[in-house]
Amino acid sequence: MAVPTFDLDQLRALIDVIDSGGFTSAARRTGGLQSTISMKIRRLEAEVGQPLLVRLGRGVMPTAAGQDLADHARGMLRLNDQAWGSLSSNQLSGKVRLGVPDDYAAQLADTIRAFRLQHPKVTLDLSCDFSVNLLQKLQDGRIDLAVVTRMPSVPGGEILRREPMVWVSAPDFRPDDGAPLPLSVYPAEVCVLRNSMTQALSSAGIDWRVVYTSMSMTGQTAMVGAGLAMTALTPSILQQTTGVIGPATLSLLPPLPEIEIALHRRSGRPTDAARILGDMLSERFRAGDGV
């Protein structure tokens, strides 16, 4: 008896709806029609003989079967994309230079790996640095693409995602009564999170002092995890830590603003390699791949 074959377009529609949280947002993100996406999902559910999505208010969630199929579908679609990329990229060569902060490198690992598999003849140079330094390198022509925390003083770029900032500390962190709140931070001239954090505390009338300044997430995690200070991170960065820190439970901490993660491209006509990698970063970062 022949094994049924999945329709990859239907599987892609399923992934788009799950990643977007609904049919309307999936249509908006992909540029397709909501009715077309709904039809593909209905046909897929008819073929597998069970519901794959459950509607909750205006959004949707995968059923157990839907989540199981989605996990398989991601691998199938990745192989499909890599195969087509390999066939279509035999002539694509050259070099593309990408800059990302250390905090975002892990989030983009799957995208970078997929690009290298699809375009093996392209040399990819990856440099990690603070956002402000990467923007300077981009302006100087030393890199082609930069994924950065958007700086208030440097507008522009393509916004990939907005994320909230959250206060984080060790579970048993308790500041001394009456003492300024101890903070672990990056250098002031290179960190948007630091400036947002200190401005929020000052506006709320809360005294603070910097007890530790580090250039790396490892140093931040060590100090905060030891219960000697607290800091602020985004949820996606917090997921990359060792688990010794988490959302702070102190009362009276002021709310923090969102940050914007943006993709900047070097001015002028991009190489094909830079254009393709930039488009992949834009698509996959928005979808949350590797995050």
C-alpha positions as a printed NumPy array, in Angstrom:
array([[  0.   ,   0.   ,   0.   ],
       [  1.449,   3.351,  -1.034],
       [  2.276,   5.815,   1.744],
       [  0.426,   9.128,   1.311],
       [  2.552,  12.136,   0.343],
       [  2.205,  15.485,   2.078],
       [  1.665,  18.655,   0.091],
       [  4.501,  20.998,   1.079],
       [  2.402,  24.085,   0.368],
       [ -0.162,  22.855,   2.882],
       [  2.556,  22.159,   5.441],
       [  4.022,  25.618,   4.898],
       [  0.582,  27.133,   5.448],
       [  0.287,  25.215,   8.728],
       [  3.657,  26.54 ,   9.915],
       [  2.784,  30.097,   8.864],
       [ -0.463,  30.018,  10.854],
       [  1.174,  28.518,  13.956],
       [  4.106,  30.951,  13.897],
       [  1.842,  33.937,  13.269],
       [ -0.814,  32.927,  15.782],
       [ -3.719,  33.184,  13.372],
       [ -4.958,  33.102,   9.782],
       [ -5.174,  36.872,   9.35 ],
       [ -1.655,  37.521,  10.625],
       [ -0.314,  34.625,   8.522],
       [ -1.864,  36.138,   5.393],
       [ -0.428,  39.542,   6.272],
       [  3.05 ,  38.137,   6.853],
       [  3.158,  35.987,   3.712],
       [  1.287,  38.367,   1.432],
       [ -1.268,  35.678,   0.621],
       [ -5.032,  35.504,   0.945],
       [ -6.599,  34.364,   4.19 ],
       [ -9.137,  32.274,   2.255],
       [ -6.338,  30.453,   0.421],
       [ -4.508,  29.669,   3.649],
       [ -7.736,  28.455,   5.282],
       [ -8.452,  26.203,   2.292],
       [ -4.983,  24.622,   2.504],
       [ -5.441,  23.922,   6.219],
       [ -8.885,  22.384,   5.644],
       [ -7.504,  20.094,   2.938],
       [ -4.593,  19.094,   5.153],
       [ -6.914,  18.3  ,   8.06 ],
       [ -9.124,  16.272,   5.711],
       [ -6.14 ,  14.282,   4.507],
       [ -4.846,  13.455,   8.001],
       [ -8.359,  12.847,   9.314],
       [ -8.167,  15.023,  12.43 ],
       [ -8.079,  18.691,  13.466],
       [ -4.659,  20.331,  13.53 ],
       [ -5.608,  23.751,  14.886],
       [ -8.001,  24.913,  17.585],
       [ -9.393,  28.434,  17.495],
       [ -9.073,  30.501,  20.68 ],
       [-10.749,  33.881,  20.36 ],
       [ -9.052,  35.665,  17.481],
       [ -6.027,  33.376,  17.517],
       [ -5.293,  29.714,  17.001],
       [ -3.229,  27.068,  18.736],
       [ -2.051,  23.724,  17.363],
       [ -3.659,  20.559,  18.653],
       [ -1.363,  17.773,  19.845],
       [ -1.507,  16.277,  16.353],
       [ -0.933,  19.696,  14.817],
       [  2.161,  20.33 ,  16.921],
       [  3.542,  16.884,  16.126],
       [  3.001,  17.401,  12.392],
       [  4.469,  20.922,  12.576],
       [  7.658,  19.558,  14.144],
       [  8.065,  17.134,  11.239],
       [  7.009,  19.766,   8.705],
       [  9.742,  22.188,   9.744],
       [ 12.376,  19.578,   8.961],
       [ 10.74 ,  18.642,   5.663],
       [ 10.503,  22.259,   4.546],
       [ 14.067,  22.963,   5.606],
       [ 15.31 ,  20.061,   3.484],
       [ 13.164,  21.206,   0.564],
       [ 14.53 ,  24.756,   0.788],
       [ 18.099,  23.526,   1.091],
       [ 17.717,  21.243,  -1.939],
       [ 16.308,  24.022,  -4.111],
       [ 18.897,  26.422,  -2.76 ],
       [ 21.675,  24.039,  -3.64 ],
       [ 20.4  ,  23.642,  -7.192],
       [ 19.906,  27.368,  -7.691],
       [ 23.068,  28.584,  -5.967],
       [ 25.765,  26.786,  -7.926],
       [ 26.873,  30.107,  -9.431],
       [ 26.424,  32.221,  -6.277],
       [ 29.81 ,  33.017,  -4.799],
       [ 31.707,  35.885,  -3.217],
       [ 31.723,  37.12 ,   0.364],
       [ 29.138,  38.564,   2.728],
       [ 30.038,  40.183,   6.045],
       [ 27.479,  40.053,   8.859],
       [ 27.658,  41.777,  12.228],
       [ 25.518,  40.87 ,  15.268],
       [ 25.781,  41.506,  19.01 ],
       [ 26.789,  38.494,  21.09 ],
       [ 23.301,  38.517,  22.633],
       [ 21.673,  37.768,  19.257],
       [ 24.223,  35.372,  17.759],
       [ 22.584,  32.252,  19.2  ],
       [ 19.147,  33.373,  17.957],
       [ 20.422,  33.575,  14.386],
       [ 22.453,  30.355,  14.371],
       [ 19.862,  28.314,  12.455],
       [ 19.498,  31.005,   9.781],
       [ 23.253,  31.311,   9.333],
       [ 23.595,  27.533,   9.105],
       [ 20.803,  27.348,   6.504],
       [ 22.462,  30.069,   4.411],
       [ 25.785,  28.247,   4.409],
       [ 24.126,  24.98 ,   3.404],
       [ 22.213,  26.639,   0.569],
       [ 25.159,  28.7  ,  -0.689],
       [ 28.339,  26.744,   0.04 ],
       [ 30.452,  28.819,  -2.376],
       [ 29.8  ,  32.053,  -0.483],
       [ 32.326,  33.04 ,   2.185],
       [ 30.497,  34.263,   5.273],
       [ 32.369,  36.474,   7.743],
       [ 30.567,  36.895,  11.085],
       [ 31.662,  39.506,  13.602],
       [ 30.152,  40.083,  17.046],
       [ 30.257,  43.519,  18.631],
       [ 28.072,  46.101,  20.35 ],
       [ 25.339,  47.623,  18.206],
       [ 26.873,  51.087,  18.12 ],
       [ 30.191,  49.655,  16.89 ],
       [ 28.47 ,  47.535,  14.241],
       [ 26.639,  50.557,  12.859],
       [ 29.958,  52.383,  12.558],
       [ 31.477,  49.394,  10.741],
       [ 28.482,  49.366,   8.394],
       [ 28.913,  53.053,   7.659],
       [ 32.618,  52.55 ,   7.025],
       [ 31.879,  49.699,   4.593],
       [ 33.578,  47.05 ,   6.741],
       [ 30.425,  44.889,   6.959],
       [ 27.436,  44.413,   4.657],
       [ 24.66 ,  43.637,   7.157],
       [ 24.084,  44.341,  10.837],
       [ 21.397,  43.038,  13.186],
       [ 21.38 ,  45.504,  16.061],
       [ 19.451,  46.923,  18.966],
       [ 18.02 ,  50.058,  17.414],
       [ 19.629,  53.171,  18.834],
       [ 17.402,  56.225,  19.515],
       [ 20.108,  58.411,  17.961],
       [ 20.379,  56.21 ,  14.839],
       [ 16.94 ,  55.71 ,  13.266],
       [ 16.361,  53.684,  10.144],
       [ 16.86 ,  50.073,   9.325],
       [ 14.179,  47.407,   9.057],
       [ 12.521,  46.601,  12.37 ],
       [ 12.587,  42.832,  12.801],
       [ 10.982,  42.583,  16.225],
       [  9.965,  44.575,  19.275],
       [ 10.661,  42.983,  22.637],
       [  9.897,  44.077,  26.185],
       [ 12.657,  44.549,  28.717],
       [ 12.292,  42.719,  32.029],
       [ 14.081,  43.13 ,  35.336],
       [ 16.114,  40.028,  36.212],
       [ 17.96 ,  38.85 ,  39.311],
       [ 18.938,  35.753,  41.237],
       [ 15.941,  34.087,  42.928],
       [ 17.213,  35.047,  46.403],
       [ 18.345,  38.583,  45.54 ],
       [ 17.543,  41.085,  48.275],
       [ 19.096,  44.562,  48.207],
       [ 20.241,  46.161,  51.459],
       [ 17.57 ,  48.298,  53.107],
       [ 18.025,  51.952,  52.322],
       [ 20.968,  51.339,  50.002],
       [ 20.948,  52.247,  46.297],
       [ 19.846,  49.415,  44.043],
       [ 23.015,  47.626,  42.786],
       [ 23.154,  47.206,  39.009],
       [ 25.234,  45.079,  36.658],
       [ 25.46 ,  46.758,  33.256],
       [ 27.227,  47.101,  29.947],
       [ 29.237,  50.292,  29.272],
       [ 26.963,  53.352,  29.027],
       [ 28.11 ,  54.449,  25.586],
       [ 27.212,  51.157,  23.884],
       [ 24.103,  49.807,  25.627],
       [ 20.488,  50.843,  25.04 ],
       [ 19.295,  48.515,  27.809],
       [ 21.511,  50.229,  30.385],
       [ 20.252,  53.706,  29.514],
       [ 16.608,  52.586,  29.585],
       [ 17.127,  50.868,  32.928],
       [ 18.789,  53.773,  34.709],
       [ 16.371,  56.337,  33.274],
       [ 13.381,  54.3  ,  34.488],
       [ 14.815,  54.039,  38.011],
       [ 15.678,  57.732,  38.198],
       [ 12.22 ,  58.739,  36.938],
       [ 10.667,  56.535,  39.638],
       [ 12.815,  58.175,  42.338],
       [ 14.743,  54.962,  43.061],
       [ 18.412,  55.384,  43.936],
       [ 20.791,  53.107,  42.056],
       [ 24.483,  52.549,  41.627],
       [ 26.552,  50.556,  39.149],
       [ 28.519,  47.87 ,  40.974],
       [ 29.697,  45.912,  37.943],
       [ 30.38 ,  46.778,  34.314],
       [ 31.021,  43.958,  31.869],
       [ 31.529,  43.653,  28.125],
       [ 30.019,  40.132,  28.019],
       [ 26.804,  38.305,  28.889],
       [ 28.884,  35.725,  30.772],
       [ 30.108,  38.404,  33.149],
       [ 26.618,  39.813,  33.584],
       [ 25.167,  36.404,  34.368],
       [ 27.899,  35.623,  36.9  ],
       [ 27.404,  38.835,  38.879],
       [ 23.607,  38.797,  38.781],
       [ 23.471,  35.047,  39.437],
       [ 25.616,  35.502,  42.543],
       [ 22.947,  37.794,  43.982],
       [ 25.239,  40.837,  44.016],
       [ 23.288,  42.952,  41.536],
       [ 20.35 ,  42.988,  39.16 ],
       [ 19.954,  44.018,  35.545],
       [ 17.426,  44.088,  32.688],
       [ 17.248,  41.797,  29.656],
       [ 14.767,  40.818,  26.969],
       [ 12.964,  37.464,  27.306],
       [ 14.794,  35.993,  24.293],
       [ 18.192,  36.891,  25.779],
       [ 17.121,  35.594,  29.191],
       [ 16.382,  32.202,  27.601],
       [ 20.059,  31.911,  26.669],
       [ 21.315,  32.244,  30.261],
       [ 22.259,  29.338,  32.466],
       [ 19.095,  29.375,  34.562],
       [ 20.673,  30.973,  37.64 ],
       [ 18.764,  34.197,  36.975],
       [ 15.152,  34.905,  36.197],
       [ 12.495,  37.624,  36.295],
       [ 12.924,  39.79 ,  39.382],
       [ 10.278,  39.589,  42.114],
       [ 11.058,  42.859,  43.893],
       [  8.112,  45.184,  44.303],
       [  8.059,  48.832,  43.198],
       [ 10.384,  48.299,  40.24 ],
       [  9.351,  50.664,  37.439],
       [  8.122,  49.314,  34.092],
       [ 10.657,  49.223,  31.282],
       [ 10.182,  50.176,  27.627],
       [ 10.347,  47.899,  24.61 ],
       [ 13.465,  47.712,  22.505],
       [ 13.557,  47.388,  18.732],
       [ 15.765,  44.88 ,  16.93 ],
       [ 16.6  ,  46.12 ,  13.453],
       [ 18.399,  44.97 ,  10.329],
       [ 20.651,  47.548,   8.672],
       [ 22.088,  47.042,   5.191],
       [ 25.139,  48.816,   3.792],
       [ 24.247,  51.66 ,   1.48 ],
       [ 24.674,  51.152,  -2.233],
       [ 23.78 ,  48.197,  -4.397],
       [ 24.199,  44.972,  -2.396],
       [ 25.841,  41.848,  -3.71 ],
       [ 23.507,  38.935,  -4.409],
       [ 24.917,  37.121,  -1.376],
       [ 24.274,  40.084,   0.941],
       [ 20.762,  40.568,  -0.434],
       [ 19.826,  36.896,  -0.016],
       [ 21.246,  36.645,   3.511],
       [ 19.503,  39.877,   4.49 ],
       [ 16.178,  38.561,   3.205],
       [ 16.652,  35.275,   5.087],
       [ 17.439,  37.117,   8.323],
       [ 14.387,  39.306,   7.897],
       [ 12.035,  36.393,   7.203],
       [ 13.326,  33.994,   9.826],
       [ 13.845,  36.524,  12.602],
       [ 10.262,  37.689,  12.235],
       [  9.07 ,  34.084,  12.286],
       [ 11.103,  33.345,  15.415],
       [ 13.232,  30.591,  13.905],
       [ 16.135,  29.726,  16.109],
       [ 14.819,  31.875,  18.933]])
